[in-house]
XYZ file of C-alpha atoms in Angstrom:
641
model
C -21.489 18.970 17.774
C -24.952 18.001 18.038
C -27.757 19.455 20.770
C -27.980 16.161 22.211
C -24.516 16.037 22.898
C -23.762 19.608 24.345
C -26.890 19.322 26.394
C -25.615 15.779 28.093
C -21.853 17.119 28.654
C -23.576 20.012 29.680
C -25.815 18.307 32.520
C -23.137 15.614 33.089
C -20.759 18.504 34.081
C -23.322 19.949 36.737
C -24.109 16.266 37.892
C -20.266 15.252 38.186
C -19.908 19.016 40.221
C -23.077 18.361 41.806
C -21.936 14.832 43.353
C -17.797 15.572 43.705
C -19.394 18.781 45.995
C -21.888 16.487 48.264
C -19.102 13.773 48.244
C -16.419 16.552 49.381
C -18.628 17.644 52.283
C -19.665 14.037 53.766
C -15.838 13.103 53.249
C -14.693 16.401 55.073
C -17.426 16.500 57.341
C -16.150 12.587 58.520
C -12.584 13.900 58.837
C -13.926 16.598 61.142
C -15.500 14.104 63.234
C -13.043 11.725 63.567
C -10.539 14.575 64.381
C -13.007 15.541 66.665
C -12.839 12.415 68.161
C -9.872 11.898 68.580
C -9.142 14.592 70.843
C -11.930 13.936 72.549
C -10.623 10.508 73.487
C -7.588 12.092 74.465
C -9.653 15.013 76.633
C -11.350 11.809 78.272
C -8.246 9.987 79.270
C -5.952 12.863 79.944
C -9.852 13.780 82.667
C -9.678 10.409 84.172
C -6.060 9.240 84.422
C -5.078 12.872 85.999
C -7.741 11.920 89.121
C -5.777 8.527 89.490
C -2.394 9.804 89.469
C -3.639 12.645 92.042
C -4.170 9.841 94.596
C -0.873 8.572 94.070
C 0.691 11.625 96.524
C 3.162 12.712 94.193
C 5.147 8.795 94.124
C 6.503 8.574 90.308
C 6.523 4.592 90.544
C 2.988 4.697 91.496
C 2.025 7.276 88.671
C 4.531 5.693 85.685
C 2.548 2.292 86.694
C -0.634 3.677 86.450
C 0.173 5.458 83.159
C 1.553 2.460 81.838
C -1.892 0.415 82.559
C -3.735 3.680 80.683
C -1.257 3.576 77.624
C -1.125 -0.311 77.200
C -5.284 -0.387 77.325
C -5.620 2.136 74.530
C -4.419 3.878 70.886
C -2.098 6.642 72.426
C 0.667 8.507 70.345
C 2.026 9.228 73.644
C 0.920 10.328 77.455
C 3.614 12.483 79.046
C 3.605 13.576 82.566
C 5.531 16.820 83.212
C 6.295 18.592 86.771
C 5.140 22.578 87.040
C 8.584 23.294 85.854
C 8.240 21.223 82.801
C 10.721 18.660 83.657
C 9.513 15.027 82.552
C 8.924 13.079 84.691
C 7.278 10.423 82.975
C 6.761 10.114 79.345
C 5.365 6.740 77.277
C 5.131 6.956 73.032
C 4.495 4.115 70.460
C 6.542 3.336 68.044
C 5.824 3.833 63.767
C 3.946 1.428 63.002
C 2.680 1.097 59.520
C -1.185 1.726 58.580
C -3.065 -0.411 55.955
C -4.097 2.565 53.720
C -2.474 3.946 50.635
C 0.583 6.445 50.935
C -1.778 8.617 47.987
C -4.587 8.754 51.230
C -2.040 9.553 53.908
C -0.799 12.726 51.730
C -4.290 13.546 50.664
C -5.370 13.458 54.352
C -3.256 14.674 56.487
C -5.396 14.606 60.455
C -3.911 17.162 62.785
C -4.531 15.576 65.793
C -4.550 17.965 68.917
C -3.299 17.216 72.617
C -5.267 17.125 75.531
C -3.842 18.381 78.693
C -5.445 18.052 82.503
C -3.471 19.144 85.812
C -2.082 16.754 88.405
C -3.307 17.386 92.157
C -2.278 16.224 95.515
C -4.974 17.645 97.626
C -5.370 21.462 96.605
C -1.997 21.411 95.320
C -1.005 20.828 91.522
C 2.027 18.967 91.460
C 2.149 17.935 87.385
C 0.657 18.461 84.339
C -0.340 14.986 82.195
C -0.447 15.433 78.434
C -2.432 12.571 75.817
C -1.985 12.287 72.651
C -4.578 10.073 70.665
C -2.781 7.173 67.971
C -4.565 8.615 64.153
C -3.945 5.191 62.732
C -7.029 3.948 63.235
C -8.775 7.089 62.583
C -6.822 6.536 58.982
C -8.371 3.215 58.310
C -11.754 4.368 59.490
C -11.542 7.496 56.530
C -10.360 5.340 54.094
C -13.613 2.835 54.762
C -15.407 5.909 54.954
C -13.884 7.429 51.648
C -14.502 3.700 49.552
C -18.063 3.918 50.639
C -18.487 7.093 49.371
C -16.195 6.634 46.130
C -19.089 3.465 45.715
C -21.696 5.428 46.482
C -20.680 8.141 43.852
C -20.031 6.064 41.029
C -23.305 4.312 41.706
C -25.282 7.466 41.883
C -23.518 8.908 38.679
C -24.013 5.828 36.550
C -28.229 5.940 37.502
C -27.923 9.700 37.067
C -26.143 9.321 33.657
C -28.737 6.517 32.500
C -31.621 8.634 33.163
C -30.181 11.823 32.135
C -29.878 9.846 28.577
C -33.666 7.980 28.298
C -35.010 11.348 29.114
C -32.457 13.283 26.818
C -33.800 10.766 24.062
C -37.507 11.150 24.589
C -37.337 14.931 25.437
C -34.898 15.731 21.780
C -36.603 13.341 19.980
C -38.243 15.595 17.794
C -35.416 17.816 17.458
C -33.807 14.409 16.099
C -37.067 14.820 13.806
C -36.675 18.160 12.984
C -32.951 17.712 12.162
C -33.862 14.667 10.005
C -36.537 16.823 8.173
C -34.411 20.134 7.410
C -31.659 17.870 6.240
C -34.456 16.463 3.723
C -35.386 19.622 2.835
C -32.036 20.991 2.065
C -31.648 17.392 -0.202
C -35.177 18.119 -2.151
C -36.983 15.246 -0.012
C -40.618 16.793 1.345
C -41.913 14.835 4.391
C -44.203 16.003 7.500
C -43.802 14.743 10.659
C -46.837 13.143 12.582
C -44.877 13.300 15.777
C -45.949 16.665 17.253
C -43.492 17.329 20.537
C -45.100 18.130 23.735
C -42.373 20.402 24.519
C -43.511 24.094 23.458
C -40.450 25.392 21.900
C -40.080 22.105 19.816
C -43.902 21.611 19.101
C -43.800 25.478 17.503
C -40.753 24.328 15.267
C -42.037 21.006 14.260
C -45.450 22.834 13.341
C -43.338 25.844 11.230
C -41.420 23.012 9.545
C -44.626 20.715 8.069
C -45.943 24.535 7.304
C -43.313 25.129 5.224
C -43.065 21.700 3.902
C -46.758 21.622 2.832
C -46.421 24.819 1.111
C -43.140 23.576 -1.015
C -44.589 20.540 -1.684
C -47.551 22.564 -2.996
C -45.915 24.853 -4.737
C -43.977 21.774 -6.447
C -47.231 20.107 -7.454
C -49.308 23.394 -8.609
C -46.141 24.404 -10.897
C -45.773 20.624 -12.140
C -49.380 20.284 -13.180
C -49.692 23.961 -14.876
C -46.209 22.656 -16.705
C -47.818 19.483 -17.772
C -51.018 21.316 -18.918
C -49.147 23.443 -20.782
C -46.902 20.607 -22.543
C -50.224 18.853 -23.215
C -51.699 22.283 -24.778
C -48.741 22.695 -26.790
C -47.671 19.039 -28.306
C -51.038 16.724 -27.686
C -54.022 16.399 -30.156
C -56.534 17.234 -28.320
C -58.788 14.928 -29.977
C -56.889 11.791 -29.703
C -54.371 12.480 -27.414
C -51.396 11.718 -29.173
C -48.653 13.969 -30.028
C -48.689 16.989 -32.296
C -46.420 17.650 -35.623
C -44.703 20.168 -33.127
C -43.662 17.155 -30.794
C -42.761 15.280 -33.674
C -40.180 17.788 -35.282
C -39.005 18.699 -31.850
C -38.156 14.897 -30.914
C -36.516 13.668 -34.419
C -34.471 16.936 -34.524
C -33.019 15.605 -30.946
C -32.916 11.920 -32.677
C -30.364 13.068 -35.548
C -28.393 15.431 -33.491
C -27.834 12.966 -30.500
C -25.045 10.870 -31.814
C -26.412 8.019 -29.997
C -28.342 5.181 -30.866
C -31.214 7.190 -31.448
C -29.998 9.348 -34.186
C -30.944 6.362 -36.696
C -34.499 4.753 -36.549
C -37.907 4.576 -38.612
C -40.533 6.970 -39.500
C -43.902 5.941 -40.584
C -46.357 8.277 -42.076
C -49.812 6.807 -42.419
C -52.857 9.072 -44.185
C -56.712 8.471 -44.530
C -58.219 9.559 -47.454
C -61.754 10.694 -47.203
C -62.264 11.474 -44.109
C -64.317 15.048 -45.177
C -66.946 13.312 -46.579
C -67.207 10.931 -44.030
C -67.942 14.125 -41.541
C -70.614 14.835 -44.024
C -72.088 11.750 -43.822
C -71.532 10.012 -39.814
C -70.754 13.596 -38.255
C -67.935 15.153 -36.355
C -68.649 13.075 -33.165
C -68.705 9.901 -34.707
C -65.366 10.390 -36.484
C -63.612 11.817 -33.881
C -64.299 8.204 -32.019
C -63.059 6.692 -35.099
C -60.145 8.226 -34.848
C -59.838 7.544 -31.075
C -60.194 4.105 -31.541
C -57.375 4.050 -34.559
C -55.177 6.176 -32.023
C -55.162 3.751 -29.633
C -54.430 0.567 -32.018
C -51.784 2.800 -33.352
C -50.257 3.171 -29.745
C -50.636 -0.574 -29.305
C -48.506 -1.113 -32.392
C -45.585 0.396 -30.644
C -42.791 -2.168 -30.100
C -41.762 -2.342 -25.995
C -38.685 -0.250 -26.083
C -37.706 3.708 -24.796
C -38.295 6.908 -27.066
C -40.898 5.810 -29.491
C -43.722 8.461 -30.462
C -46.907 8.011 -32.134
C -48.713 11.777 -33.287
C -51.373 13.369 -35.306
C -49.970 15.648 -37.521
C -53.084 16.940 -38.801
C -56.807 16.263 -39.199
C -55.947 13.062 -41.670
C -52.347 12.383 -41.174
C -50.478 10.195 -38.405
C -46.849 9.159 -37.649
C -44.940 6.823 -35.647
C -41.288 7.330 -34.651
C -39.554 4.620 -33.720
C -35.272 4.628 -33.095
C -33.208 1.671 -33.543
C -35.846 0.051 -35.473
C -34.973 -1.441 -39.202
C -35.924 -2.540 -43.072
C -37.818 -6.213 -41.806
C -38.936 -5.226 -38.592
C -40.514 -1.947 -39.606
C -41.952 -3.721 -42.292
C -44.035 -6.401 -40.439
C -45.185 -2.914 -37.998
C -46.645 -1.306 -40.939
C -48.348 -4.338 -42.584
C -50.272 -5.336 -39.013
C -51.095 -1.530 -38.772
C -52.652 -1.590 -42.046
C -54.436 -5.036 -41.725
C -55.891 -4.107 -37.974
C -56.810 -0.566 -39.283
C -58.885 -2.688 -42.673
C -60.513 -4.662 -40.156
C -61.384 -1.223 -37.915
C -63.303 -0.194 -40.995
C -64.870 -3.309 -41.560
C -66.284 -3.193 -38.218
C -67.415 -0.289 -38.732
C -68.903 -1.007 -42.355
C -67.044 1.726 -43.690
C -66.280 1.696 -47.330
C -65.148 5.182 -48.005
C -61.884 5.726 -46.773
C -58.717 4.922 -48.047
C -55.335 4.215 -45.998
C -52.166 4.658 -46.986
C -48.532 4.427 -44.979
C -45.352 5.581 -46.204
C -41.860 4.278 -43.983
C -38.765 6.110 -43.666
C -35.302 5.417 -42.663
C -33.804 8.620 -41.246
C -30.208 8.538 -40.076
C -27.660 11.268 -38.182
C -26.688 12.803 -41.530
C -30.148 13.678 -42.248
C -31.951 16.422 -41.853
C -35.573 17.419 -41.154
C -36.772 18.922 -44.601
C -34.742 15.858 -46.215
C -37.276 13.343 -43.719
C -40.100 14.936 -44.463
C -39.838 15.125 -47.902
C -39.238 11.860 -48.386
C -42.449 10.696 -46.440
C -44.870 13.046 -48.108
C -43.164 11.608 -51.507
C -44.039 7.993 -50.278
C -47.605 9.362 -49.452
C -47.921 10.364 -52.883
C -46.927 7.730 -54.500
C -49.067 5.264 -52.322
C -52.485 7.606 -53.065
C -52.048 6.636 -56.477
C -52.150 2.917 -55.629
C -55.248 1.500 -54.427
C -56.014 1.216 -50.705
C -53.909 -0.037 -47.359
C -50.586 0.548 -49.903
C -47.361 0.550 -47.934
C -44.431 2.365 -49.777
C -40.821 1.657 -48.251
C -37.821 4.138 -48.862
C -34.237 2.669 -48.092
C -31.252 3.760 -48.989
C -28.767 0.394 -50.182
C -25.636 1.798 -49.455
C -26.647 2.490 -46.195
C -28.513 -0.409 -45.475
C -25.896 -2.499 -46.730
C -23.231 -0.580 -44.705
C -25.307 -0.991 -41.254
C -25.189 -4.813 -41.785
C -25.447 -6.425 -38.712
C -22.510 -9.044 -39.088
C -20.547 -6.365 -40.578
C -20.997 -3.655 -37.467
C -20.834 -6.645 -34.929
C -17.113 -7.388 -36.091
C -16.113 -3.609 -36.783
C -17.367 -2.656 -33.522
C -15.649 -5.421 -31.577
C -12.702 -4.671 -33.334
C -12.331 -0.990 -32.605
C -12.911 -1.866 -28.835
C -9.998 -4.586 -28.753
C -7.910 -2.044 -30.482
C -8.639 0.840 -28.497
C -10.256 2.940 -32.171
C -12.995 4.390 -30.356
C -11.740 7.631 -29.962
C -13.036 10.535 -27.069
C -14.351 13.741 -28.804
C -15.780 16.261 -26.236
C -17.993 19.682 -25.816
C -18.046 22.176 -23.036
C -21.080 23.115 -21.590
C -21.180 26.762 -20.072
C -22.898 28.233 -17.456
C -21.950 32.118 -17.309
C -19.318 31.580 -19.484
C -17.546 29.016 -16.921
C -17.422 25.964 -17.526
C -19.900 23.309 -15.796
C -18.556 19.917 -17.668
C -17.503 18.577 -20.510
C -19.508 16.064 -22.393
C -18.027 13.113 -23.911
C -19.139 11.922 -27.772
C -17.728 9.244 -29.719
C -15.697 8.654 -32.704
C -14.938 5.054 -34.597
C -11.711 5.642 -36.807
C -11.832 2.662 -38.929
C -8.202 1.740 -40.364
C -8.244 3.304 -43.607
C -8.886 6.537 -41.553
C -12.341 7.178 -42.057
C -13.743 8.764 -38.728
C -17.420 7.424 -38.336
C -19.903 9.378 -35.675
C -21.361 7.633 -32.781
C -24.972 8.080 -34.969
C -23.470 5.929 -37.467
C -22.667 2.836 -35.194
C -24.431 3.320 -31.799
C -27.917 2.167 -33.469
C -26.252 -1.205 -34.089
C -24.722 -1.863 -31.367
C -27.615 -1.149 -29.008
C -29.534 -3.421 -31.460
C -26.449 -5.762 -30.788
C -26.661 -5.621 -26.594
C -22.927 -4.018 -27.044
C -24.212 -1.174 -24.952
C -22.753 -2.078 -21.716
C -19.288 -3.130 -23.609
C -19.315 0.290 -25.099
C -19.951 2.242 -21.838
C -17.433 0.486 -19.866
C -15.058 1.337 -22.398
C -15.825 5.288 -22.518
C -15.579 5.184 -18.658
C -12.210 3.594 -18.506
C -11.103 5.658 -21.307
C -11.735 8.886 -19.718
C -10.679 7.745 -16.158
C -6.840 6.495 -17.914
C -6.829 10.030 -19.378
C -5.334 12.871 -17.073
C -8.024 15.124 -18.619
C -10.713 14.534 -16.649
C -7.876 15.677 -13.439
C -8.329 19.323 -14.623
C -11.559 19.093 -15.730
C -15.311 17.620 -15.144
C -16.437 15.320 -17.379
C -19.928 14.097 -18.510
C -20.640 10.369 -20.052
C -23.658 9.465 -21.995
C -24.740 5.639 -20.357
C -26.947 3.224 -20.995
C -30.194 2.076 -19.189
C -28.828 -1.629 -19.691
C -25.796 -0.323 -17.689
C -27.633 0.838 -14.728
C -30.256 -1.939 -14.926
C -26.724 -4.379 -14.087
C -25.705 -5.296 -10.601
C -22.647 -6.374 -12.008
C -21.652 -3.133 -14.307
C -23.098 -0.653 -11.242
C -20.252 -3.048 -9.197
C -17.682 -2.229 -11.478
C -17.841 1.120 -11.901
C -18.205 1.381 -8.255
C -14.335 -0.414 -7.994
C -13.539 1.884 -11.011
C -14.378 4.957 -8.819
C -12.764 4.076 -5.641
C -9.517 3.228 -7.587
C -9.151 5.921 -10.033
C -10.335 8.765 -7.273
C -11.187 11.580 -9.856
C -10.058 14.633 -8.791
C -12.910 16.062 -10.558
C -16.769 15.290 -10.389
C -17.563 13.213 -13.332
C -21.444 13.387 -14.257
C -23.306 10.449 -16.068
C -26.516 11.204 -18.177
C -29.634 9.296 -19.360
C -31.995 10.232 -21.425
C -35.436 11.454 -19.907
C -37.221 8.418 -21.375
C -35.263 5.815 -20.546
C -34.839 7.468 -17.237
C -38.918 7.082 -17.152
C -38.265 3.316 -17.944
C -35.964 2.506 -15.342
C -36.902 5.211 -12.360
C -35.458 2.508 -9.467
C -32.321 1.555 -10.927
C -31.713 5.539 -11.734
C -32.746 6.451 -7.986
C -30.079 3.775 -6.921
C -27.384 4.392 -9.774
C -27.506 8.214 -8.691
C -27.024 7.458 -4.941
C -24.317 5.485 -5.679
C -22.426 8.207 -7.463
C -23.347 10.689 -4.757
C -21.539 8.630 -2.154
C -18.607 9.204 -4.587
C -18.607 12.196 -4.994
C -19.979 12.609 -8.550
C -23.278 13.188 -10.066
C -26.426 12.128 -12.424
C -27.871 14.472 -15.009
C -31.285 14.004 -17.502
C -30.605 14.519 -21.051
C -33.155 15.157 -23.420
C -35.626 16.229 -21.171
C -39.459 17.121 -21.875
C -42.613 17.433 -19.088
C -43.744 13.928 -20.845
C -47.213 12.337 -18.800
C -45.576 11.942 -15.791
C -45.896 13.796 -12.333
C -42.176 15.010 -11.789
C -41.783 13.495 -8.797
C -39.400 10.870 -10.188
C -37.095 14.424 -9.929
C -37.738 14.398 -6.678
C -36.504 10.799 -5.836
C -33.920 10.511 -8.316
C -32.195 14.098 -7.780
C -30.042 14.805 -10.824
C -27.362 17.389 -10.580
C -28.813 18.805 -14.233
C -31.159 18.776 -16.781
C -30.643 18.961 -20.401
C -33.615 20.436 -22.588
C -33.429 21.244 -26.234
C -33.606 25.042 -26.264
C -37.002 24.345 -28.867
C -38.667 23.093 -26.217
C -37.611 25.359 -23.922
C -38.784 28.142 -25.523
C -42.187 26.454 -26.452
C -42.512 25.312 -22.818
C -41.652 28.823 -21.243
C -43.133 31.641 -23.535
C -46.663 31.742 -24.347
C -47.397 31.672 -27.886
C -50.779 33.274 -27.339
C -49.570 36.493 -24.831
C -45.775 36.148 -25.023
C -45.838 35.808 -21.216
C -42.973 33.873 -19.727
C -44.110 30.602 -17.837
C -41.796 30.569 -14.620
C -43.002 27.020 -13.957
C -40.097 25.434 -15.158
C -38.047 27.554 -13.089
C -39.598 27.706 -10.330
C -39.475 23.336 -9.912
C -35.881 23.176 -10.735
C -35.066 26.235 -8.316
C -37.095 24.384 -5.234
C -34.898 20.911 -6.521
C -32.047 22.939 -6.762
C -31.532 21.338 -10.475
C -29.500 23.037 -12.843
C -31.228 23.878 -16.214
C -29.008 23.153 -19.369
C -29.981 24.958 -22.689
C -29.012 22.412 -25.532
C -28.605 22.753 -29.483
C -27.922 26.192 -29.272
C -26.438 26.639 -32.644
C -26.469 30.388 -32.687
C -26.228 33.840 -31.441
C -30.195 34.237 -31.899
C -30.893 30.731 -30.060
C -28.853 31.825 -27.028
C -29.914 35.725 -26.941
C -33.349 33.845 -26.451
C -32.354 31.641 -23.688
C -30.971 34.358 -21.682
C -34.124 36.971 -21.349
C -36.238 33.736 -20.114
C -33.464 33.230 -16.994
C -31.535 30.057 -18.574
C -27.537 30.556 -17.874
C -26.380 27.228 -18.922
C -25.563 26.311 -22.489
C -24.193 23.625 -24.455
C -24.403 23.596 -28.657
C -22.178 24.350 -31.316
C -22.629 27.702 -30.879
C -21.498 27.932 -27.576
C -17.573 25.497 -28.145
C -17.117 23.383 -30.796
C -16.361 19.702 -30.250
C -12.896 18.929 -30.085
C -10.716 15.435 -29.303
C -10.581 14.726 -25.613
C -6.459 15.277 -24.733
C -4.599 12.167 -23.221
């Protein structure tokens, strides 16, 4: 129950006493009164009428008459007129008659109503005794009045009581209402201060402790967040031309061909000058290095718009671009306006000495690193002995010819209709318990061949069949009764998320199927970058479910972090190569806590990925990581149905 609550059932309960107890004594205090009266009345009559009979000389005809005269003037229950014996000698009483009040009042107030008595004499000698009784009906009617007024009165009172009670309630607990609203934001990784400082003491002192400790988080958050992105910067940037290193390079296509998604096949372009040490000799270091800055940036403006491309340096003469999802024609056209803006560069700069060469790479899921970079340095070599701006182009036919587009489009469409893209999933431990299970997929074409998703994702992201493809996986693991026993993770798409409609859907999907389980849906960091609004809405719409959003694939990047901080995922993937770049100092062998440190405050969990051995997870464990996921840790295995 909330403070504002107890404290007005609190103050409403002393009111309500507070009024019943004043109401009670005015009410009592008017029964008194008109019991008071009453015999009074009665004291009165019973004074006068004895005088009159005493003239009378003892003659009962005289005396009834008079009596009668008294009795049919006033309210009398009855006037009786004994001798000294106690014999009546007279006696008049009204009959029942009934009272306009409620039978609920007459038992509720019962009016004792006393006799008054006065002697009868003849001379000095008493010769009766006269009793009067007063009639209480009227004295009934009169309470009753009496007891509306007050009932008015009372309600009246309570209601105005009640209404300010409330407005001052509000304005006095208004900044508890503030304080409430910022410890709740606090406990959900949201960092605000409030302006509003309370006049009351007591809450002033909390609100100021609160936007103490909020300032110091927040500072904490931004101090560790800028040392990590210094230290990213130190350890995968050129510090010349800013681009990536060879480090960042290897790091991101190892997480390309191991993904089995639509970034585990792509291009690689390797581009060299030649001549570039005599051209120190000759223009200097300084004027070089601007050289190079210049061909940096036309390199970066070569990128095609789309998620998880990299452009790097990978040493004082050699560059690359990676690009995923990106093909034979297309890749072909980048490299031949990289090599004609990069001729005219020179022109420009009337530079004659320098050769250019660029060598372009199709890598694919069933690649592997040494393989990649063989191949490019081999189309370097081979373009050096040509003359100048060269472009060599590797390809592989049988694999270009099997990623045909026509011929994925109607393979693809057809294992969706008939239900042939199968569920193949990995555990991902934390303590050796299991957090979730992520979901991968299989094609089983009909001749039995079981294709991985690296093999057909590519295509059908190049295709738009993203959203087709998630909605599929979803309902595929929601039909299953595994995901009753166990949590489940899905891979999704930014297209998915970017869609009213599919966000709709899954939405229905939700609210039907009622997992038993949380299910947890994942994005890669980048694309997360690229679509920060429709992740921040995506992931309060699962929350309201009941289930969560995780960041695969993550790295520091150029950003600030705080998209952590209005997104709030439930995890974060990060290839344990990174992880151990990112949080061990090559120069002292110090562990950087920064990492830590952010995703304790967010209360993130930090997943340890590719661990593919004993070695790899030994590691992870003296630097304070506790989740893994890898083929080390459980094999992948088809999801049960």
């Amino acid at each position: 129950m909330t403070l504002f609550k107890q404290i007005v059932i609190l103050l409403s309960f002393f009111v309500l006493i507070l009024l019943l107890s004043i109401m009670s004594l005015n009410f009592k205090s008017a029964s008194e009164y008109v019991q008071e009266q009453l015999y009074t009345d009665a004291q009165d009559t019973a004074a006068s009428l004895s005088l009159s009979l005493g003239s009378a000389q003892g003659d009962e005809a005289t005396m009834s008459t008079m009596i009668n005269a008294v009795f049919d003037s006033g309210y009398y229950r009855h006037i009786t007129l004994t001798d000294m014996q106690g014999n009546t000698l007279y006696k008049r009483e009204s009959e029942t008659a009934s009272i306009d009040v409620p039978q609920w009042f007459l038992t509720f107030v019962a009016l004792k109503v006393p006799s008054a008595s006065a002697q009868v004499s003849s001379g000095w000698s008493p010769i009766a005794i006269l009793e009067v009784t007063s009639l209480e009906n009227n004295a009934y009617v009169q309470l009753y009045e009496t007891f509306n007024k007050l009932l008015a009165s009372f309600i009246t009172i309570s209601f105005i009581a009640f209404v300010l009670l409330y407005l001052l309630l509000h304005i006095v607990l208004k900044s508890v209402k503030k304080v409430q609203q910022q410890a709740e934001a606090i406990s959900d990784n949201e960092f605000f201060t409030n302006d509003e400082i309370p006049f009351t003491s007591e809450f002033r002192d909390a609100t100021i402790a609160m936007n103490t400790m909020v300032l110091k988080v927040k500072e904490i958050f931004t101090k560790e967040a800028k040392t990590l992105k210094q230290y990213h910067q130190l350890l995968y940037k050129d510090p010349v031309t800013n681009l990536a290193n060879r480090r960042l390079l290897t790091l991101r296509l190892g997480e390309y061909i191991r993904s089995e998604s639509k970034k585990s096949e792509g291009t690689l372009f390797f581009m060299a000058f030649e001549g570039l040490a005599h051209l120190n000799d000759t223009l200097g270091h300084q004027e070089v290095d601007k050289l190079l800055k210049t061909f940096s940036a036309l390199l970066s403006s070569a990128l095609p718009q789309r998620t998880n491309t990299l452009a790097a340096r990978l040493n004082g003469t050699e560059f690359a671009l990676l690009i995923p999802t990106l093909h034979a024609e297309e890749s072909k056209h980048i490299a031949k306006e990289i090599s004609l803006k990069t001729e005219m560069l020179l022109q420009e700069h009337r530079i004659t000495s320098l050769t250019f060469h660029t060598s372009i790479i199709e890598y694919h899921s069933d690649d592997s690193l040494t393989d990649i970079f063989t191949k490019a340095d081999y189309g370097l070599a081979r373009c050096k002995q040509q003359e100048s701006f060269s472009i060599f182009f590797e390809h592989d036919d049988a694999k270009l010819k099997r990623l045909a587009k026509h011929e994925w489009s109607a393979l693809i469409a057809e294992a969706l209709e008939e239900g042939r893209l199968a569920l193949a999933i990995q555990p991902v431990l934390c303590n050796g318990t299991p957090y979730h299970e992520e979901v991968y997929l299989r094609l089983k074409e009909k001749d039995g061949t079981v294709l991985p998703a690296g093999s057909f994702l590519p295509v059908a992201h190049t295709l738009e069949m993203d959203v087709e493809i998630d909605k599929y996986t979803i309902d595929k693991v929601l039909a299953s009764h595994y995901h009753l026993e166990h949590s489940i993770a899905i891979n999704i798409s930014s297209r998915f998320i970017k869609e009213s409609a599919s966000l709709q859907w899954l939405e229905k999907r939700l609210q039907e199927s009622r997992p038993l389980k949380p299910l947890f849906f994942e994005l890669s960091n980048n694309e997360t970058l690229a679509s920060i609004e429709s992740c921040v809405l995506f992931a309060k719409m699962l929350k309201r479910h009941g289930h969560y959003f995780g960041i695969d694939k993550f790295t520091v990047h150029n950003s600030d972090l705080k998209y952590l901080q209005q997104i709030k995922p439930a995890y974060i993937k990060v290839d344990q190569g990174y992880l151990t770049d990112i949080m061990i100092s090559h120069h002292s062998g110090i562990e950087n806590n920064a990492l830590h440190i952010i995703m304790e405050s967010l209360n993130i969990t930090l997943i340890a990925t590719a661990i593919e051995d004993e070695e790899s997870r030994k590691r992870m464990q003296t630097i304070g990581v506790k989740c893994f996921e890898g083929r080390h840790i459980a094999t992948r295995y088809d999801m049960k149905h």
